């Protein structure tokens, strides 16, 4: 039996596989834009399990699988047995007997690992506390569309060393680019949590302005991720100097792009004139979730 391929962390796919997905995403996006039908996943069912809120992830997976000829089923913790303590291993056994592919958004990475270990079908990480690999697929695809290959480029990550940041760091190792990270004291990257091979591909900076210098892409995320709401007020104080504003964008390379996975808080992690400004590609970035995830599902199911 061929081993099932999951996408639980960015480095679950090899560099060649990642590049294949970017190339397929370009083709699939072209078909979609030309209103051409492409139904390789006819009769396939995607189950989407959400233990946290979502707009983009749900929409892009549900629309994406339908556009490939398949169908999607949405489950959440509130109105399924998942919220009533059914073991994740049992849920995985049952759900994977009735579907062809599963996407999960949950809390600890360990939960999705346990699900995948008991699943008969591919499992995709739609965000955990530790990682958000589909987001970074879309972000890098967006970078490539605007600026060409990301190899050798520099990404500045300003703010929290969260799931999105960890995934950027993994991606830097896989695709050979650099990340400048600036976090407030006490919120530093934990290389072990980010599951990195080494520290060749990232550099940390105390001052976010220094991290922005030389960057081809400046990116950030909310100061308080889902699941950490109790820390919100403290974080607002701690992160006050880690806002991406026009001055910070000027410190980056002239043609630097700005990205944000969204949802954004204007006036907190990003100034309105940056996210709504000419260097921002956040709407392309959001749309590209659809195209890269279609390529990802196609790859995991059809090779
Ligand atoms: N960026 C992202 O994953 O958005 P949602 O939380 O809306 O899915
Ligand atoms: N870091 C954010 C990303 C949301 C898409 C969170 O986990 O809430």
XYZ file of C-alpha atoms and ligand atoms in Angstrom:
319
model
C 0.000 0.000 0.000
C 1.268 3.466 -0.871
C 1.781 5.613 2.239
C -0.806 8.328 2.683
C 0.579 11.813 2.306
C -0.524 14.387 4.865
C 0.219 18.113 5.003
C 0.510 18.805 8.718
C 3.606 21.003 8.583
C 5.218 22.885 5.727
C 8.170 20.484 5.645
C 5.926 17.447 5.147
C 6.389 18.169 1.437
C 9.780 18.164 -0.261
C 11.130 21.162 -2.151
C 10.265 19.440 -5.443
C 6.735 18.724 -4.278
C 6.282 22.339 -3.161
C 7.483 23.624 -6.514
C 5.140 21.201 -8.263
C 2.230 22.593 -6.243
C 3.138 26.186 -7.148
C 3.280 25.242 -10.827
C -0.060 23.406 -10.633
C -1.606 26.352 -8.766
C -0.638 28.637 -11.662
C -2.299 26.287 -14.147
C -5.394 25.702 -12.001
C -5.779 29.454 -11.430
C -5.559 30.009 -15.187
C -8.325 27.480 -15.835
C -10.498 29.075 -13.163
C -9.972 32.589 -14.528
C -10.884 31.357 -18.013
C -14.104 29.738 -16.671
C -12.842 26.329 -17.802
C -14.241 23.306 -16.031
C -11.646 21.095 -14.344
C -13.134 18.275 -12.286
C -10.374 15.835 -11.280
C -11.973 15.323 -7.849
C -15.424 14.325 -9.062
C -17.172 12.164 -6.422
C -14.492 12.983 -3.830
C -15.548 14.341 -0.453
C -13.585 16.740 1.723
C -14.461 16.887 5.418
C -13.538 20.170 7.082
C -13.293 20.188 10.880
C -13.149 23.545 12.626
C -12.372 23.930 16.323
C -11.615 27.635 15.794
C -13.303 30.367 13.747
C -12.507 30.915 10.057
C -13.582 32.881 7.016
C -10.848 32.353 4.399
C -9.894 28.787 5.213
C -13.440 27.496 5.164
C -14.346 29.408 2.044
C -11.252 28.522 0.070
C -11.432 24.809 0.899
C -15.178 24.520 0.355
C -15.206 26.518 -2.878
C -11.955 24.880 -3.969
C -13.096 21.271 -3.702
C -16.402 22.115 -5.395
C -14.578 23.807 -8.257
C -12.574 20.590 -8.684
C -15.806 18.607 -8.975
C -15.937 17.327 -5.386
C -18.000 18.208 -2.357
C -17.326 19.453 1.169
C -18.815 18.703 4.568
C -18.358 21.178 7.405
C -18.075 19.971 11.010
C -17.379 22.057 14.064
C -16.767 21.303 17.696
C -20.013 22.879 18.872
C -22.450 20.626 17.075
C -20.538 17.390 16.537
C -19.407 14.732 19.015
C -15.905 16.205 18.764
C -16.917 18.821 21.306
C -18.266 16.164 23.660
C -15.060 14.299 24.250
C -15.057 11.601 21.551
C -11.402 10.547 21.272
C -9.704 12.109 18.283
C -8.428 8.655 17.266
C -11.997 7.322 17.055
C -13.186 10.374 15.165
C -10.345 9.910 12.674
C -11.243 6.255 12.092
C -14.869 7.088 11.378
C -14.464 10.321 9.431
C -11.773 8.869 7.199
C -13.989 5.901 6.263
C -16.616 8.268 4.901
C -14.471 10.793 3.092
C -11.490 11.102 0.760
C -9.574 13.939 2.378
C -9.809 15.869 5.667
C -8.863 19.413 6.629
C -8.614 20.310 10.315
C -8.277 23.616 12.172
C -7.571 22.971 15.820
C -5.510 23.908 18.874
C -2.360 21.850 19.611
C -0.459 20.309 16.705
C -0.525 17.067 18.662
C -4.284 16.777 18.013
C -3.891 16.829 14.238
C -0.928 14.426 14.444
C -3.067 11.948 16.384
C -5.897 12.363 13.898
C -3.565 11.753 10.952
C -2.039 8.678 12.591
C -5.525 7.128 12.630
C -6.748 8.380 9.275
C -7.134 6.328 6.108
C -7.071 9.485 3.984
C -4.809 12.553 3.636
C -5.104 15.171 6.378
C -4.385 18.871 5.824
C -3.536 21.342 8.572
C -5.907 24.319 8.286
C -4.134 26.015 11.243
C -2.968 24.836 14.629
C -1.403 26.765 17.513
C 1.982 25.865 16.041
C 1.617 26.062 12.240
C -0.430 27.403 9.331
C 1.132 25.694 6.300
C -1.647 26.439 3.770
C -1.240 30.144 4.501
C 2.446 30.121 3.679
C 1.815 28.130 0.489
C -0.475 30.967 -0.587
C 1.933 33.676 0.568
C 4.886 32.238 -1.328
C 2.766 31.634 -4.410
C 1.725 35.293 -4.215
C 5.338 36.401 -3.867
C 6.314 34.326 -6.910
C 3.483 35.821 -8.963
C 4.580 39.361 -8.141
C 8.361 39.058 -7.919
C 9.512 35.662 -9.252
C 11.378 32.950 -7.300
C 11.687 33.481 -3.540
C 15.040 31.678 -3.304
C 17.674 34.019 -1.853
C 15.127 36.720 -0.953
C 14.543 38.197 2.493
C 11.239 38.187 4.366
C 10.828 40.396 7.460
C 8.496 38.998 10.085
C 7.405 41.706 12.541
C 5.455 40.759 15.687
C 4.436 37.544 17.374
C 6.420 34.327 16.903
C 3.174 32.473 16.245
C 1.909 29.678 13.976
C 2.341 31.791 10.830
C 5.861 32.860 11.834
C 6.904 29.260 12.600
C 5.689 28.214 9.179
C 7.638 31.005 7.440
C 10.757 29.694 9.195
C 10.140 26.151 7.973
C 9.463 27.420 4.470
C 12.749 29.368 4.475
C 14.614 26.109 5.027
C 12.685 24.276 2.337
C 12.915 26.995 -0.311
C 16.235 28.582 0.668
C 15.342 32.173 1.542
C 15.988 34.256 4.667
C 13.673 35.484 7.401
C 14.425 38.504 9.594
C 12.372 38.107 12.750
C 11.641 40.848 15.264
C 9.452 40.043 18.242
C 9.005 41.898 21.530
C 11.044 40.522 24.439
C 9.331 37.456 25.865
C 7.766 36.471 22.521
C 10.881 35.140 20.786
C 10.929 32.297 18.267
C 11.208 28.876 19.877
C 13.224 26.908 17.289
C 12.068 23.615 18.770
C 8.393 24.565 18.540
C 8.996 25.759 14.993
C 10.609 22.362 14.289
C 13.623 23.786 12.457
C 16.738 21.955 11.301
C 19.057 24.811 12.240
C 19.281 28.596 12.255
C 20.903 29.249 8.882
C 17.779 30.736 7.382
C 16.704 33.221 10.004
C 18.138 36.085 11.977
C 16.569 37.819 14.949
C 16.517 41.582 15.516
C 15.633 43.468 18.682
C 14.544 46.514 16.668
C 11.848 45.864 14.033
C 13.238 48.702 11.892
C 16.484 46.751 11.557
C 14.559 43.604 10.618
C 12.823 45.505 7.824
C 16.125 46.616 6.280
C 16.927 44.654 3.149
C 13.538 42.907 3.105
C 11.796 42.007 -0.153
C 8.627 41.238 1.752
C 7.409 42.639 5.067
C 4.760 40.605 6.830
C 2.997 40.472 10.160
C -0.030 38.999 11.889
C -2.361 39.785 14.786
C -0.775 40.397 18.167
C -3.153 37.879 19.768
C -3.846 34.623 17.959
C -6.947 32.504 18.471
C -6.756 30.610 21.719
C -4.652 33.305 23.437
C -7.417 35.862 23.977
C -6.821 35.995 27.746
C -3.447 37.667 27.021
C -4.952 40.348 24.787
C -4.519 43.422 27.015
C -0.980 42.479 28.038
C -0.051 41.826 24.418
C -1.410 45.198 23.291
C 1.079 46.847 25.660
C 3.982 44.535 24.801
C 3.552 44.792 21.014
C 2.888 48.554 20.773
C 6.247 49.214 19.022
C 5.823 46.308 16.583
C 3.427 47.960 14.148
C 4.265 47.812 10.439
C 3.868 51.438 9.401
C 4.959 53.552 6.428
C 8.307 54.341 8.035
C 9.044 50.638 8.433
C 8.091 49.966 4.812
C 10.525 52.717 3.790
C 13.290 50.891 5.678
C 12.672 47.792 3.526
C 13.748 47.424 -0.108
C 12.101 49.878 -2.499
C 9.946 47.271 -4.200
C 9.118 45.344 -1.005
C 5.668 43.791 -0.788
C 3.461 43.782 2.292
C 1.467 40.684 3.289
C -0.861 39.774 6.153
C -2.705 36.461 6.449
C -5.837 38.322 7.649
C -7.980 39.087 9.552
C -6.043 42.308 10.320
C -6.351 44.956 13.005
C -5.560 48.323 11.454
C -3.837 50.548 14.005
C -2.414 47.547 15.882
C 0.004 45.266 13.990
C -0.350 47.255 10.764
C -1.079 50.886 9.908
C -4.066 51.440 7.612
C -1.948 53.241 5.006
C 0.297 50.174 4.698
C -2.321 47.441 4.408
C -4.422 49.643 2.118
C -1.369 51.060 0.326
C 0.319 50.310 -2.975
C 2.847 47.774 -1.637
C 0.152 45.613 -0.068
C -0.899 42.425 -1.876
C -3.203 41.110 0.848
C -6.205 40.539 -1.452
C -4.169 38.514 -3.937
C -2.740 36.650 -0.974
C -6.217 35.813 0.344
C -7.473 34.743 -3.100
C -4.451 32.543 -3.643
C -5.485 30.361 -0.709
C -8.098 29.009 -3.120
C -5.705 28.225 -5.953
C -2.845 26.696 -3.941
C -5.168 24.545 -1.856
C -6.804 23.214 -5.022
C -3.318 22.255 -6.215
C -2.572 20.743 -2.807
C -5.742 18.615 -2.728
C -5.125 17.514 -6.294
C -1.573 16.465 -5.366
C -2.485 14.651 -2.148
C -5.290 12.729 -3.844
C -3.981 12.141 -7.344
C -0.212 12.507 -7.023
N -5.859 33.586 7.070
C -6.785 32.713 7.507
O -6.508 31.530 7.741
O -8.023 33.243 7.656
P -9.284 32.592 8.370
O -8.991 32.550 9.846
O -10.415 33.515 8.038
O -9.488 31.219 7.829
N -2.096 33.686 13.995
C -3.511 33.795 13.737
C -3.799 33.455 12.308
C -5.233 33.548 11.903
C -5.474 33.155 10.491
C -4.271 32.894 14.686
O -3.818 31.770 14.922
O -5.306 33.305 15.195
